[in-house]
Short mmCIF file of C-alpha atoms in Angstrom, two decimals:
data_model
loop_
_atom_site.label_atom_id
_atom_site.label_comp_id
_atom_site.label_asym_id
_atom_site.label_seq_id
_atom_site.Cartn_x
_atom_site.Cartn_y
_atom_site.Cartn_z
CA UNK A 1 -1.18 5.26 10.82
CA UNK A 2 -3.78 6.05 13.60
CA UNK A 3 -7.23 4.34 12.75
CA UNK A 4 -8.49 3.11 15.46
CA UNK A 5 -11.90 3.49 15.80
CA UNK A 6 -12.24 1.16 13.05
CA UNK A 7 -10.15 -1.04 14.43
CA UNK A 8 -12.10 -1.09 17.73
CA UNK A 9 -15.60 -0.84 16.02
CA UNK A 10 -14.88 -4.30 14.02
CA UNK A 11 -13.53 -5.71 17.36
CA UNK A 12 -16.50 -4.83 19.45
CA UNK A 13 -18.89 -6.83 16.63
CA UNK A 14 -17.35 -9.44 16.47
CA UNK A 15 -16.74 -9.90 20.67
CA UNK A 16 -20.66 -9.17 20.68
CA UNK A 17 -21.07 -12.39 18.68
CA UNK A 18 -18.83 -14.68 20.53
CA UNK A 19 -20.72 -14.08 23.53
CA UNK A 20 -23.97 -14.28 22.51
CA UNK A 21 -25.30 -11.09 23.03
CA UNK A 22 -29.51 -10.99 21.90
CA UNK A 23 -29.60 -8.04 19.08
CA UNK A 24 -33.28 -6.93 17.93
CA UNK A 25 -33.99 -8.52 14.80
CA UNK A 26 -31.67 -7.04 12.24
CA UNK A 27 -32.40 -6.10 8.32
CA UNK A 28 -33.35 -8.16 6.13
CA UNK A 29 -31.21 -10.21 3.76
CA UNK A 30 -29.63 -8.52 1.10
CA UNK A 31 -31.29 -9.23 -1.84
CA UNK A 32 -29.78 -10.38 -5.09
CA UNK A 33 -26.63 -12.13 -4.83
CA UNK A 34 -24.90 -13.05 -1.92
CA UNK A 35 -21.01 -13.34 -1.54
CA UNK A 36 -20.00 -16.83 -0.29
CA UNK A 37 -17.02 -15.90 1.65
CA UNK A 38 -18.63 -12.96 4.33
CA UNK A 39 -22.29 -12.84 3.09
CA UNK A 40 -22.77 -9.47 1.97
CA UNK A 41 -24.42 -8.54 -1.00
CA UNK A 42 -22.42 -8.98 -4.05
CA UNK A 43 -23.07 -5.12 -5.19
CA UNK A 44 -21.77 -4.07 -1.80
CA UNK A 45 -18.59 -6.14 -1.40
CA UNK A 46 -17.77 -4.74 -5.06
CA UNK A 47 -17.63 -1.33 -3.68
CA UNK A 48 -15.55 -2.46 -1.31
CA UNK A 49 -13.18 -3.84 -3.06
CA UNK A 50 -13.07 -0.80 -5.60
CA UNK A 51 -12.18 1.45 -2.55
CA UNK A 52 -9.57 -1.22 -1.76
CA UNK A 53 -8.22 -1.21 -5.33
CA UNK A 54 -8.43 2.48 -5.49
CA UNK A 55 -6.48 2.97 -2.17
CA UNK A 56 -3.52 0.41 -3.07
CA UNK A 57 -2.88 2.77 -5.84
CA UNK A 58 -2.94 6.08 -3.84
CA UNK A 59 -0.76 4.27 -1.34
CA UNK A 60 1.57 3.07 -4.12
CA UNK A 61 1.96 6.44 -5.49
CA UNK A 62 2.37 8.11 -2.03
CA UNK A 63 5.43 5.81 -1.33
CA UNK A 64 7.08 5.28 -5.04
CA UNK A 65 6.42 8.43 -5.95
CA UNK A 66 7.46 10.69 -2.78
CA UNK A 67 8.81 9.04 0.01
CA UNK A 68 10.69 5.79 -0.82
CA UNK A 69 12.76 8.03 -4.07
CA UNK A 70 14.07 10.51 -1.55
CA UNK A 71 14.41 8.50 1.42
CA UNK A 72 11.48 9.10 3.92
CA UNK A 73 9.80 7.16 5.83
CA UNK A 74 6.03 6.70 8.05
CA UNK A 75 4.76 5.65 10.63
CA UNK A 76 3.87 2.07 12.00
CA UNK A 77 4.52 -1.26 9.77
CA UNK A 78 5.00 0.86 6.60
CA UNK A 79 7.86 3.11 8.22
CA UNK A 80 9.32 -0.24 9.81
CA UNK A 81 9.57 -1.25 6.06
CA UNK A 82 11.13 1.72 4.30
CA UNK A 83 13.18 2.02 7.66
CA UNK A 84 14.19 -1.38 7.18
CA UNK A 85 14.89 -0.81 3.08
CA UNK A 86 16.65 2.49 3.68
CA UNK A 87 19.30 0.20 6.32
CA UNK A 88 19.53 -3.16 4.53
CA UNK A 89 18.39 -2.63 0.88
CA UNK A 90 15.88 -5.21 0.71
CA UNK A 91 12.51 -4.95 -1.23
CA UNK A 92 10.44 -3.18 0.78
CA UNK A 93 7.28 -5.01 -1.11
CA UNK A 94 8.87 -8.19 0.66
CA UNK A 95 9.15 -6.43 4.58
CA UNK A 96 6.23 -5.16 4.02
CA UNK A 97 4.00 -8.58 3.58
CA UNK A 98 6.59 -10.25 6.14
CA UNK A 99 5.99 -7.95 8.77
CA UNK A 100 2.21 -7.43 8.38
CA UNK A 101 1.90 -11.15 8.39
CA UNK A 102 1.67 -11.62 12.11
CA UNK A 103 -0.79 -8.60 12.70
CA UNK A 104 -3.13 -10.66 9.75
CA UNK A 105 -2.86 -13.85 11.40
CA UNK A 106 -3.65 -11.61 15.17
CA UNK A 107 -6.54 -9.66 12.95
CA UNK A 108 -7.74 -13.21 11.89
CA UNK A 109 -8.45 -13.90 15.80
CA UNK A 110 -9.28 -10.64 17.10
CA UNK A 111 -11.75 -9.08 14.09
CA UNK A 112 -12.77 -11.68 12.24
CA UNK A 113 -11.87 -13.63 8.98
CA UNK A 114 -13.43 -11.24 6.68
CA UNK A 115 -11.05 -8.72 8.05
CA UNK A 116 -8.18 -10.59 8.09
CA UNK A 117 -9.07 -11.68 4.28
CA UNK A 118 -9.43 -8.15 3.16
CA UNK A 119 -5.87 -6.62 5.04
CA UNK A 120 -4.23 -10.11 3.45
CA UNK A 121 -5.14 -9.25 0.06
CA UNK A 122 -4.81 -4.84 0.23
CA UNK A 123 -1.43 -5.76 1.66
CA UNK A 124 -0.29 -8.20 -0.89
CA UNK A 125 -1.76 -5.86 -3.72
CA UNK A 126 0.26 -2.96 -2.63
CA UNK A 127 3.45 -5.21 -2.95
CA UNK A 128 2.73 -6.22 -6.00
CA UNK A 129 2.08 -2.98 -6.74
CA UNK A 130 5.31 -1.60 -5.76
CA UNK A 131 7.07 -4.21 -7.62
CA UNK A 132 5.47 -3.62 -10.61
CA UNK A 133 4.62 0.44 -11.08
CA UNK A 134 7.41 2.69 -12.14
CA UNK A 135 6.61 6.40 -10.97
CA UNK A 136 9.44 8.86 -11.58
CA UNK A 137 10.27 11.06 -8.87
CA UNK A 138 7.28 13.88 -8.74
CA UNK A 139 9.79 16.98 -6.86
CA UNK A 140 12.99 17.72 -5.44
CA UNK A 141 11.51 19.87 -2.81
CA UNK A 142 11.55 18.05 0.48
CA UNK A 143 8.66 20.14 1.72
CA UNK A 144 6.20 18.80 -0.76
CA UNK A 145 7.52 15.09 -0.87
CA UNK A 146 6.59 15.16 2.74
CA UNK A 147 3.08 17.16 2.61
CA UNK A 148 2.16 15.04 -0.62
CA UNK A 149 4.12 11.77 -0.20
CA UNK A 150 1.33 12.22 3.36
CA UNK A 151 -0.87 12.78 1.47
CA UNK A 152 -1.32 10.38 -1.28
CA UNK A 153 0.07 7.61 1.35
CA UNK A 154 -3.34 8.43 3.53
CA UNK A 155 -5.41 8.80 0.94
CA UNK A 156 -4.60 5.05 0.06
CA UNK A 157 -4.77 3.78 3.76
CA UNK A 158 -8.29 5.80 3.89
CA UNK A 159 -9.60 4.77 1.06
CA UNK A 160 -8.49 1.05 1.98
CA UNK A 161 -10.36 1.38 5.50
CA UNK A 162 -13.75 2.43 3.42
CA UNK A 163 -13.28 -1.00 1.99
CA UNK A 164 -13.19 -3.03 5.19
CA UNK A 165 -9.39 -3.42 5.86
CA UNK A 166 -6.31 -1.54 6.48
CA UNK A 167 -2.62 -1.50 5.21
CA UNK A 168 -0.32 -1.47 8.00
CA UNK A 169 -1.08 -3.84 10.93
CA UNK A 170 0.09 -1.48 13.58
CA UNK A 171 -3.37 -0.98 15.29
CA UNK A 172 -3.89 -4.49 15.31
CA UNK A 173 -1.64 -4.67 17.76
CA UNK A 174 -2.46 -1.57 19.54
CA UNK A 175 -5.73 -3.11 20.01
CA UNK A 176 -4.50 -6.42 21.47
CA UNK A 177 -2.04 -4.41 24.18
CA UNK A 178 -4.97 -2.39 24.87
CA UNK A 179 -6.74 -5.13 26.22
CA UNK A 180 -4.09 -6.73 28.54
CA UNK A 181 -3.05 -3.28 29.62
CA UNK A 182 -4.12 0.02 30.83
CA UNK A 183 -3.05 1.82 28.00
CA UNK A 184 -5.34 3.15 25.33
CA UNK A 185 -4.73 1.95 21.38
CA UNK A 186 -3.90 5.78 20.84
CA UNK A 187 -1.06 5.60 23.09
CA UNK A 188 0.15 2.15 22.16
CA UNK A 189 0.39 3.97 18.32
CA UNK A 190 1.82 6.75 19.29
CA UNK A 191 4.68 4.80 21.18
CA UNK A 192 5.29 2.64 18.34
CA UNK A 193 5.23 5.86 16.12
CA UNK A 194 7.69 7.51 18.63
CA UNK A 195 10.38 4.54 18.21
CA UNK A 196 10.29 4.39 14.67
CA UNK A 197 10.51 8.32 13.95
CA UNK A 198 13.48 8.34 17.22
CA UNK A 199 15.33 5.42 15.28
CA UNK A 200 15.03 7.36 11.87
CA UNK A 201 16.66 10.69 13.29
CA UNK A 202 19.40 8.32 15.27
CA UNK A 203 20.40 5.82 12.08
CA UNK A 204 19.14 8.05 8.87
CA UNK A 205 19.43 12.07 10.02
CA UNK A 206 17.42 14.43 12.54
CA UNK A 207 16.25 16.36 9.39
CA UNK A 208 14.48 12.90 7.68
CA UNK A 209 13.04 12.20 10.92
CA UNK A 210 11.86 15.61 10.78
CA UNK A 211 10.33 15.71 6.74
CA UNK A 212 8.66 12.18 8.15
CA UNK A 213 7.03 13.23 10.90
CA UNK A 214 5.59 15.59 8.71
CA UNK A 215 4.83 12.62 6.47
CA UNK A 216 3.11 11.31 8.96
CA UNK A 217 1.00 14.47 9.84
CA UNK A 218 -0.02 14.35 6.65
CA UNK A 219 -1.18 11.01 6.09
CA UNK A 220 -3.17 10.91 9.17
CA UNK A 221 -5.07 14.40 8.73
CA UNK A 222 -5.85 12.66 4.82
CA UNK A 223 -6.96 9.74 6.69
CA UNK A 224 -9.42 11.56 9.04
CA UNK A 225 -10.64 13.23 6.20
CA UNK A 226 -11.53 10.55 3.89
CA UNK A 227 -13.26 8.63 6.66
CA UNK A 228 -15.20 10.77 8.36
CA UNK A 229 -16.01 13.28 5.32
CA UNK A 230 -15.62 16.46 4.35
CA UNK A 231 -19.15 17.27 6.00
CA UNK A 232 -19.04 17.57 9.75
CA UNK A 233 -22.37 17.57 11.54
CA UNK A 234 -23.48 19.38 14.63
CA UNK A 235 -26.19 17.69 16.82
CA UNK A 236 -28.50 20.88 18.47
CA UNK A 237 -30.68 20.56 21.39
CA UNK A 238 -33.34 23.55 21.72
CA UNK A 239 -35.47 24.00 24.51
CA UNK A 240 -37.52 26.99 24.41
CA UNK A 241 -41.26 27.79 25.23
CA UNK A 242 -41.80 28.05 21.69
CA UNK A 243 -40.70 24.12 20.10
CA UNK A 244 -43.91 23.98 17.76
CA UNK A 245 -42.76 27.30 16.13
CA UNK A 246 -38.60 26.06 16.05
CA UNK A 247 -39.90 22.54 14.94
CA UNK A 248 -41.46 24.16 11.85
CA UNK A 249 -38.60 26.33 11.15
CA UNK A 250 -36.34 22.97 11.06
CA UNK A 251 -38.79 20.86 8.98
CA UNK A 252 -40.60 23.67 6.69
CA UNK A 253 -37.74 26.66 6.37
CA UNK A 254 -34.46 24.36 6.82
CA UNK A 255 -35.67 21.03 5.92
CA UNK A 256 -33.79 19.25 8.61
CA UNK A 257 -35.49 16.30 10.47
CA UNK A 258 -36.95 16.64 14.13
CA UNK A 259 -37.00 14.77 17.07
CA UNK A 260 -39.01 15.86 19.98
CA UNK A 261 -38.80 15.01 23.22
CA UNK A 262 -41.06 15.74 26.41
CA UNK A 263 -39.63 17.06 29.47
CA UNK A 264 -39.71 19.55 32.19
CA UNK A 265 -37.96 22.30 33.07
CA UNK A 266 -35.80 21.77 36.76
CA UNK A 267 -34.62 25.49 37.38
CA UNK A 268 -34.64 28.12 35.33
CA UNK A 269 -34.39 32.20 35.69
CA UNK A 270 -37.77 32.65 37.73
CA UNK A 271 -36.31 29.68 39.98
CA UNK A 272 -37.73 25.72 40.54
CA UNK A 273 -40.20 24.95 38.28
CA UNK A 274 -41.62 21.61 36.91
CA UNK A 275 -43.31 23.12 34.18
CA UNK A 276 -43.34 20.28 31.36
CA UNK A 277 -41.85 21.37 27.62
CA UNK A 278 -41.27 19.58 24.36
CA UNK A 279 -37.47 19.38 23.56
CA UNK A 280 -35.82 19.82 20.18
CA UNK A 281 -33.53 18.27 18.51
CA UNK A 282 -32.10 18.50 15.08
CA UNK A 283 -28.33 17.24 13.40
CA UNK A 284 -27.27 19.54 10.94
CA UNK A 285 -24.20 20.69 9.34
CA UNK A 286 -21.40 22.88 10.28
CA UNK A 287 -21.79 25.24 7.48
CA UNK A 288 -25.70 25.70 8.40
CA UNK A 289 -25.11 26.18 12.12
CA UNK A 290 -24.74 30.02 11.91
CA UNK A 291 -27.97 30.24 10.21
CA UNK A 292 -29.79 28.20 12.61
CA UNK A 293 -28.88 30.47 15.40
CA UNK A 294 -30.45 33.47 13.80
CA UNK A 295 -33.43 31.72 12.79
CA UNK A 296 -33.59 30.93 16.66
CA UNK A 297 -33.01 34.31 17.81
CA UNK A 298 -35.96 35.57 16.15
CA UNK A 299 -38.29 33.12 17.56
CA UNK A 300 -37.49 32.93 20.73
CA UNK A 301 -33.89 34.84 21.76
CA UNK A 302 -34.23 32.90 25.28
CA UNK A 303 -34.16 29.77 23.86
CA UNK A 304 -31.69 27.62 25.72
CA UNK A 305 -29.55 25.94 22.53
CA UNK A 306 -26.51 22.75 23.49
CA UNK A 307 -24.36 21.58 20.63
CA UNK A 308 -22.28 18.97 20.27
CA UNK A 309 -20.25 17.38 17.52
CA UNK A 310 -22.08 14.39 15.74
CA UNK A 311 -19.89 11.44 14.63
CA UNK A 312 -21.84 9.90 12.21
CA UNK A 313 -25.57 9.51 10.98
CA UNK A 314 -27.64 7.02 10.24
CA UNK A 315 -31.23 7.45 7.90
CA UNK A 316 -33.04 10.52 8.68
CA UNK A 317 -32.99 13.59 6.61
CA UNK A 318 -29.37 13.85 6.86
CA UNK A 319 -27.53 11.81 4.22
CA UNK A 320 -24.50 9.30 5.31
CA UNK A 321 -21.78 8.89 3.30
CA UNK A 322 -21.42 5.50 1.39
CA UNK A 323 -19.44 2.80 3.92
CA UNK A 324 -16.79 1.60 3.75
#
């Protein structure tokens, strides 16, 4: 599966701390109880691990349910497994925790122990899992064993990464040929993904390469969604000659947070000018965007308006989604 922002976000923290970097003071301790093992709060790492538990399940269903029954496979470690079930009929709960192993013990070194803790025990649980459930075969129609089989299988590996781990150790490794060469963890997954899928259509059948790849497509679009949300945010940048009149409109009409900024304009339709003006900004969502616009319009249809796609927020008047 393709997750690697995560991948690289838990990588970044944990370089900053091994060399040294000075941070501003950070929050607080968490108050209440304190988890021994990665000291986080013991309310927080609950909800972690009830995303994790939650997304062994999806991922358990996607794969007993869907794919493994009717003989298609995924990307990365987890297609390596039912690649390597489908060719040699052994447990694919047992290639699955031997071949994730390494990528653990490389997590362990390159994100952290808590990391490395967390994959160890999703992984294990979704072996144990698959050794255990007994889920009769959902459909006959190939179409929607690979749309769902996708889909249930990403839900799982999202739901995991909202918990602080992941269930296949491909990106691990991504991450680690990243560094020592110029390509990009994308690529590195996408070449891994390309060997697997070419080895399916060359020792299974074109047309199982084919319903995986859809698979595939499936999982990862389920993955992006339960991630990043189903709420996409826009930030907006407004300059305009009226900004006290817009900012109200945001905070008293919409009731969207604010920022202002002072600047001055550089060149504009009468030519240079370093006339100063406040600067707006606001983060809202996609669905309000087209309302925003005309509530521009009529105050000031000159107004010069940027947007840009917003990742993720933090405090404000926009909510964030719990983490994972």
């Amino acid at each position: 599966m393709l997750i690697p922002q995560f991948i690289i976000r838990q990588y970044r923290q944990k370089h900053r701390r091994a060399q040294g970097e000075k941070h501003p003071a950070g929050p607080p301790p968490p108050e209440g109880w304190v988890f021994p093992f990665t000291g986080i709060s013991v309310r927080r790492q609950l909800v972690q691990f009830a995303f994790m538990a939650a997304g062994v399940l999806c991922a358990a269903l996607g794969l007993k349910g869907f794919l493994l029954p009717n003989g298609f496979i995924d990307g990365g470690v987890t297609g390596i497994s039912l690649l390597g079930n489908q060719l040699s009929g052994l447990s694919v709960s047992l290639l699955i925790v031997l071949l994730n192993l390494p990528f653990i013990v490389m997590g362990y070194y390159q994100l952290g122990k808590e990391f490395a803790f967390k994959t160890l025990i999703a992984i294990l649980a979704l072996a144990g899992v698959l050794l255990v459930i007994s889920v009769p075969s959902l459909t006959h129609d190939k179409l929607l064993i690979a749309v769902f089989g996708g889909f249930f299988l990403g839900a799982g590996i999202g739901l995991t990464v909202r918990g602080g781990a992941v269930l296949d150790g491909t990106e691990v490794l991504a991450l680690y040929l990243s560094k020592r060469t110029s390509v990009s963890v994308g690529d590195v997954v996408l070449l891994i993904n390309l060997v697997i899928f070419g080895a399916a259509a060359l020792l299974l059948s074109v047309e199982t390469a084919l319903y995986s790849i859809l698979a595939y497509l499936s999982a990862a679009k389920t993955i992006d969604f339960i991630i990043e949300g189903i709420e996409e945010y826009t930030g907006v940048t407004i300059i305009s000659a009226h900004s006290e009149r817009i900012r109200r409109m945001l905070t008293e009409k919409l009731g969207r947070g604010a920022t202002i900024y002072a600047g001055r304009r550089g060149y504009g339709s009468e030519g240079q000018t370093r006339e100063a003006i406040d600067i707006v900004f606001t983060v809202t969502t996609r669905l309000e965007v087209a309302r925003l616009k005309e509530e521009i319009d009529q105050i000031d249809p000159r107004a010069f308006v940027v947007m840009h796609s917003v990742r993720e927020t933090k405090g404000g008047l926009v909510k964030r989604r719990p983490l994972h």
